[in-house]
PDB file of C-alpha atoms in Angstrom:
ATOM      1  CA  MET H 137      -9.612  28.779 -78.045  1.00 72.00           C
ATOM      2  CA  THR H 138      -9.763  32.456 -79.008  1.00 83.00           C
ATOM      3  CA  ALA H 139     -11.803  34.010 -81.802  1.00 86.00           C
ATOM      4  CA  ASN H 140     -10.074  35.257 -84.935  1.00 91.00           C
ATOM      5  CA  LYS H 141     -11.129  38.927 -85.040  1.00 92.00           C
ATOM      6  CA  GLU H 142     -10.071  39.463 -88.659  1.00 95.00           C
ATOM      7  CA  VAL H 143     -12.838  39.870 -91.225  1.00 96.00           C
ATOM      8  CA  GLN H 144     -12.455  37.298 -93.974  1.00 97.00           C
ATOM      9  CA  VAL H 145     -13.453  38.641 -97.403  1.00 97.00           C
ATOM     10  CA  LYS H 146     -14.346  36.652-100.496  1.00 98.00           C
ATOM     11  CA  THR H 147     -16.293  37.358-103.678  1.00 97.00           C
ATOM     12  CA  GLU H 148     -18.031  34.817-105.896  1.00 97.00           C
ATOM     13  CA  GLY H 149     -19.506  36.435-109.001  1.00 97.00           C
ATOM     14  CA  ASN H 150     -21.980  39.033-107.714  1.00 98.00           C
ATOM     15  CA  THR H 151     -21.854  37.768-104.107  1.00 98.00           C
ATOM     16  CA  LEU H 152     -19.771  39.263-101.304  1.00 98.00           C
ATOM     17  CA  ILE H 153     -18.997  36.848 -98.460  1.00 98.00           C
ATOM     18  CA  LEU H 154     -17.756  38.325 -95.179  1.00 98.00           C
ATOM     19  CA  SER H 155     -17.062  36.305 -92.044  1.00 98.00           C
ATOM     20  CA  ARG H 156     -15.637  36.787 -88.575  1.00 98.00           C
ATOM     21  CA  GLU H 157     -15.467  34.955 -85.266  1.00 98.00           C
ATOM     22  CA  PHE H 158     -16.825  36.302 -81.972  1.00 98.00           C
ATOM     23  CA  ASP H 159     -16.062  35.198 -78.393  1.00 97.00           C
ATOM     24  CA  ALA H 160     -19.749  34.783 -77.614  1.00 97.00           C
ATOM     25  CA  PRO H 161     -22.445  32.124 -77.780  1.00 97.00           C
ATOM     26  CA  ARG H 162     -24.542  31.978 -80.934  1.00 98.00           C
ATOM     27  CA  ASP H 163     -27.753  32.847 -79.037  1.00 97.00           C
ATOM     28  CA  LEU H 164     -26.237  36.155 -77.901  1.00 98.00           C
ATOM     29  CA  VAL H 165     -24.945  37.056 -81.377  1.00 98.00           C
ATOM     30  CA  PHE H 166     -28.378  36.272 -82.818  1.00 98.00           C
ATOM     31  CA  LYS H 167     -30.035  38.396 -80.127  1.00 98.00           C
ATOM     32  CA  ALA H 168     -27.783  41.308 -81.116  1.00 98.00           C
ATOM     33  CA  TYR H 169     -29.512  41.311 -84.531  1.00 98.00           C
ATOM     34  CA  SER H 170     -33.038  40.981 -83.190  1.00 97.00           C
ATOM     35  CA  ASP H 171     -33.962  44.228 -81.425  1.00 95.00           C
ATOM     36  CA  CYS H 172     -33.323  47.960 -81.560  1.00 97.00           C
ATOM     37  CA  GLU H 173     -31.901  48.073 -78.033  1.00 96.00           C
ATOM     38  CA  HIS H 174     -28.962  45.912 -79.071  1.00 97.00           C
ATOM     39  CA  LEU H 175     -28.614  47.245 -82.609  1.00 98.00           C
ATOM     40  CA  SER H 176     -28.387  50.835 -81.347  1.00 97.00           C
ATOM     41  CA  ARG H 177     -25.157  49.851 -79.573  1.00 98.00           C
ATOM     42  CA  TRP H 178     -23.325  48.497 -82.614  1.00 98.00           C
ATOM     43  CA  TRP H 179     -25.023  48.840 -86.023  1.00 98.00           C
ATOM     44  CA  ALA H 180     -22.914  51.553 -87.696  1.00 98.00           C
ATOM     45  CA  PRO H 181     -19.286  51.970 -88.690  1.00 97.00           C
ATOM     46  CA  ALA H 182     -16.806  54.010 -86.628  1.00 97.00           C
ATOM     47  CA  GLY H 183     -17.894  57.642 -86.310  1.00 97.00           C
ATOM     48  CA  TRP H 184     -21.540  56.800 -86.953  1.00 98.00           C
ATOM     49  CA  SER H 185     -24.486  55.877 -84.712  1.00 98.00           C
ATOM     50  CA  LEU H 186     -27.851  54.235 -85.219  1.00 98.00           C
ATOM     51  CA  THR H 187     -30.261  57.140 -84.609  1.00 97.00           C
ATOM     52  CA  HIS H 188     -33.552  55.688 -85.879  1.00 98.00           C
ATOM     53  CA  CYS H 189     -34.670  52.083 -85.465  1.00 98.00           C
ATOM     54  CA  ASN H 190     -38.138  50.722 -86.157  1.00 98.00           C
ATOM     55  CA  MET H 191     -38.151  46.923 -86.241  1.00 98.00           C
ATOM     56  CA  ASP H 192     -40.612  44.073 -86.694  1.00 98.00           C
ATOM     57  CA  PHE H 193     -38.200  41.139 -86.365  1.00 98.00           C
ATOM     58  CA  ARG H 194     -40.087  38.207 -87.844  1.00 98.00           C
ATOM     59  CA  THR H 195     -40.411  36.436 -91.177  1.00 98.00           C
ATOM     60  CA  GLY H 196     -42.320  38.928 -93.340  1.00 98.00           C
ATOM     61  CA  GLY H 197     -41.324  41.782 -91.014  1.00 98.00           C
ATOM     62  CA  ARG H 198     -39.340  44.901 -91.740  1.00 98.00           C
ATOM     63  CA  TRP H 199     -36.581  46.988 -90.200  1.00 98.00           C
ATOM     64  CA  HIS H 200     -36.264  50.688 -91.074  1.00 98.00           C
ATOM     65  CA  TYR H 201     -33.224  52.475 -89.703  1.00 98.00           C
ATOM     66  CA  CYS H 202     -30.956  55.482 -89.996  1.00 98.00           C
ATOM     67  CA  MET H 203     -27.238  55.767 -89.358  1.00 98.00           C
ATOM     68  CA  SER H 204     -26.017  59.294 -88.642  1.00 98.00           C
ATOM     69  CA  SER H 205     -22.501  60.696 -88.620  1.00 97.00           C
ATOM     70  CA  ASP H 206     -21.292  61.619 -85.141  1.00 96.00           C
ATOM     71  CA  THR H 207     -19.458  64.711 -86.444  1.00 96.00           C
ATOM     72  CA  GLU H 208     -21.121  65.827 -89.676  1.00 95.00           C
ATOM     73  CA  ASP H 209     -24.674  66.451 -90.836  1.00 96.00           C
ATOM     74  CA  MET H 210     -24.868  63.178 -92.783  1.00 96.00           C
ATOM     75  CA  GLN H 211     -27.394  60.351 -92.659  1.00 97.00           C
ATOM     76  CA  SER H 212     -27.794  57.000 -94.353  1.00 97.00           C
ATOM     77  CA  TRP H 213     -31.254  55.411 -94.279  1.00 98.00           C
ATOM     78  CA  GLY H 214     -31.761  51.697 -94.770  1.00 98.00           C
ATOM     79  CA  LEU H 215     -34.518  49.135 -94.988  1.00 98.00           C
ATOM     80  CA  ALA H 216     -34.482  45.374 -94.435  1.00 98.00           C
ATOM     81  CA  ASP H 217     -37.343  43.111 -95.507  1.00 98.00           C
ATOM     82  CA  TYR H 218     -37.066  39.800 -93.620  1.00 98.00           C
ATOM     83  CA  SER H 219     -37.833  36.745 -95.762  1.00 98.00           C
ATOM     84  CA  GLU H 220     -36.801  34.068 -93.243  1.00 98.00           C
ATOM     85  CA  ILE H 221     -35.692  33.990 -89.623  1.00 98.00           C
ATOM     86  CA  ASN H 222     -34.446  30.693 -88.231  1.00 98.00           C
ATOM     87  CA  SER H 223     -33.431  31.411 -84.613  1.00 97.00           C
ATOM     88  CA  PRO H 224     -30.563  31.259 -83.698  1.00 98.00           C
ATOM     89  CA  ASN H 225     -29.011  29.976 -86.917  1.00 98.00           C
ATOM     90  CA  GLN H 226     -29.905  32.217 -89.814  1.00 98.00           C
ATOM     91  CA  ILE H 227     -31.487  35.497 -90.912  1.00 98.00           C
ATOM     92  CA  LYS H 228     -32.434  36.157 -94.552  1.00 98.00           C
ATOM     93  CA  TYR H 229     -33.447  39.596 -95.743  1.00 98.00           C
ATOM     94  CA  THR H 230     -33.399  41.989 -98.655  1.00 98.00           C
ATOM     95  CA  ASP H 231     -31.414  45.114 -97.864  1.00 98.00           C
ATOM     96  CA  HIS H 232     -32.163  48.469 -99.472  1.00 98.00           C
ATOM     97  CA  PHE H 233     -30.927  52.005 -99.199  1.00 98.00           C
ATOM     98  CA  SER H 234     -34.060  54.020 -98.421  1.00 98.00           C
ATOM     99  CA  ASP H 235     -35.465  57.423 -97.590  1.00 97.00           C
ATOM    100  CA  GLU H 236     -36.877  58.643 -94.265  1.00 97.00           C
ATOM    101  CA  GLU H 237     -40.315  57.235 -95.106  1.00 97.00           C
ATOM    102  CA  GLY H 238     -38.944  53.747 -95.812  1.00 96.00           C
ATOM    103  CA  ASN H 239     -39.190  53.859 -99.596  1.00 97.00           C
ATOM    104  CA  PRO H 240     -36.343  51.950-101.273  1.00 97.00           C
ATOM    105  CA  ASN H 241     -33.854  54.129-103.165  1.00 97.00           C
ATOM    106  CA  GLU H 242     -34.081  52.792-106.711  1.00 95.00           C
ATOM    107  CA  ASP H 243     -30.803  54.550-107.648  1.00 95.00           C
ATOM    108  CA  MET H 244     -28.782  52.367-105.267  1.00 97.00           C
ATOM    109  CA  PRO H 245     -28.250  48.597-105.409  1.00 97.00           C
ATOM    110  CA  SER H 246     -30.398  46.364-103.226  1.00 98.00           C
ATOM    111  CA  ALA H 247     -29.081  43.016-102.066  1.00 98.00           C
ATOM    112  CA  ASP H 248     -30.263  39.689-100.713  1.00 98.00           C
ATOM    113  CA  ILE H 249     -28.410  38.903 -97.484  1.00 98.00           C
ATOM    114  CA  VAL H 250     -28.085  35.651 -95.576  1.00 98.00           C
ATOM    115  CA  VAL H 251     -26.520  35.854 -92.098  1.00 98.00           C
ATOM    116  CA  GLU H 252     -25.443  32.453 -90.780  1.00 98.00           C
ATOM    117  CA  LEU H 253     -24.277  31.798 -87.221  1.00 98.00           C
ATOM    118  CA  ASN H 254     -22.335  28.694 -86.205  1.00 98.00           C
ATOM    119  CA  GLU H 255     -20.963  28.042 -82.723  1.00 98.00           C
ATOM    120  CA  LYS H 256     -18.107  25.790 -81.647  1.00 97.00           C
ATOM    121  CA  ASP H 257     -16.510  25.811 -78.182  1.00 95.00           C
ATOM    122  CA  GLY H 258     -18.175  29.132 -77.267  1.00 94.00           C
ATOM    123  CA  ILE H 259     -16.957  30.915 -80.407  1.00 97.00           C
ATOM    124  CA  THR H 260     -19.539  31.982 -82.960  1.00 98.00           C
ATOM    125  CA  THR H 261     -18.634  32.340 -86.610  1.00 98.00           C
ATOM    126  CA  LEU H 262     -20.797  34.894 -88.387  1.00 98.00           C
ATOM    127  CA  VAL H 263     -20.968  34.539 -92.174  1.00 98.00           C
ATOM    128  CA  SER H 264     -22.757  37.212 -94.200  1.00 98.00           C
ATOM    129  CA  ARG H 265     -23.492  36.374 -97.864  1.00 98.00           C
ATOM    130  CA  THR H 266     -24.663  39.425 -99.794  1.00 98.00           C
ATOM    131  CA  THR H 267     -25.860  38.875-103.355  1.00 98.00           C
ATOM    132  CA  TYR H 268     -26.374  41.810-105.722  1.00 98.00           C
ATOM    133  CA  ALA H 269     -28.233  41.856-109.032  1.00 98.00           C
ATOM    134  CA  SER H 270     -24.956  42.255-110.937  1.00 97.00           C
ATOM    135  CA  GLN H 271     -21.191  42.389-110.540  1.00 97.00           C
ATOM    136  CA  ASP H 272     -21.407  46.127-111.344  1.00 97.00           C
ATOM    137  CA  ASP H 273     -23.710  46.625-108.331  1.00 97.00           C
ATOM    138  CA  LEU H 274     -21.267  44.699-106.139  1.00 98.00           C
ATOM    139  CA  GLN H 275     -18.373  46.787-107.451  1.00 97.00           C
ATOM    140  CA  GLN H 276     -20.257  50.013-106.679  1.00 97.00           C
ATOM    141  CA  ILE H 277     -20.770  48.923-103.065  1.00 97.00           C
ATOM    142  CA  LEU H 278     -17.150  47.774-102.724  1.00 97.00           C
ATOM    143  CA  GLU H 279     -15.988  51.197-103.937  1.00 97.00           C
ATOM    144  CA  MET H 280     -18.190  52.824-101.283  1.00 96.00           C
ATOM    145  CA  GLY H 281     -16.118  51.047 -98.601  1.00 97.00           C
ATOM    146  CA  VAL H 282     -18.491  48.304 -97.475  1.00 97.00           C
ATOM    147  CA  VAL H 283     -15.703  45.985 -96.301  1.00 97.00           C
ATOM    148  CA  GLN H 284     -14.173  48.633 -94.036  1.00 97.00           C
ATOM    149  CA  GLY H 285     -17.626  49.690 -92.819  1.00 97.00           C
ATOM    150  CA  VAL H 286     -18.670  46.154 -91.931  1.00 98.00           C
ATOM    151  CA  GLY H 287     -15.334  45.545 -90.204  1.00 97.00           C
ATOM    152  CA  GLU H 288     -15.792  48.650 -88.043  1.00 98.00           C
ATOM    153  CA  THR H 289     -19.409  47.710 -87.343  1.00 98.00           C
ATOM    154  CA  TRP H 290     -18.435  44.193 -86.312  1.00 98.00           C
ATOM    155  CA  ASP H 291     -15.744  45.676 -84.026  1.00 98.00           C
ATOM    156  CA  LYS H 292     -18.576  47.509 -82.235  1.00 98.00           C
ATOM    157  CA  LEU H 293     -20.586  44.264 -82.130  1.00 98.00           C
ATOM    158  CA  ASP H 294     -17.593  42.523 -80.551  1.00 98.00           C
ATOM    159  CA  THR H 295     -17.401  45.236 -77.850  1.00 97.00           C
ATOM    160  CA  MET H 296     -21.127  44.974 -77.135  1.00 98.00           C
ATOM    161  CA  LEU H 297     -20.958  41.168 -76.878  1.00 98.00           C
ATOM    162  CA  ALA H 298     -18.089  41.420 -74.384  1.00 97.00           C
ATOM    163  CA  GLU H 299     -20.064  43.955 -72.307  1.00 97.00           C
ATOM    164  CA  GLU H 300     -23.106  41.666 -72.334  1.00 96.00           C
ATOM    165  CA  GLN H 301     -21.021  38.785 -70.977  1.00 96.00           C
ATOM    166  CA  ALA H 302     -19.117  40.811 -68.332  1.00 92.00           C
TER     167      ALA H 302
END
């Protein structure tokens, strides 16, 4: 059995549901989300890199990060507040755009995200459910290119997972 590398996209009201399969065990996919060493290898769309990563990966913990363009002087800061971590099945967090100091950007939509990992025959299905306060907030993020960005980011995750298993 081979993983389907296409990102599946669905919306339900103000929730964006993205999913994809990976040729890797669930424990390894979960580990990829759990520390800066792994995240620095894949957490950013094509042409971007994770250049700042400060993480306390636990329920009640926080992750503050920065993605930087590889070719332009552009940065995007983010903040994740972990509400529940159920290794290796699920990660729940609130995602914010932020500034360098880790203060949420109140002008941009925040979202509650649930990442679910399910494994069958060595293939892990990753499902990300992102719920915004309103459909307008979801639309704003869709117009910013979130689906393409996540697809490119998950392509990098797929490459890292293959390297880890080589």
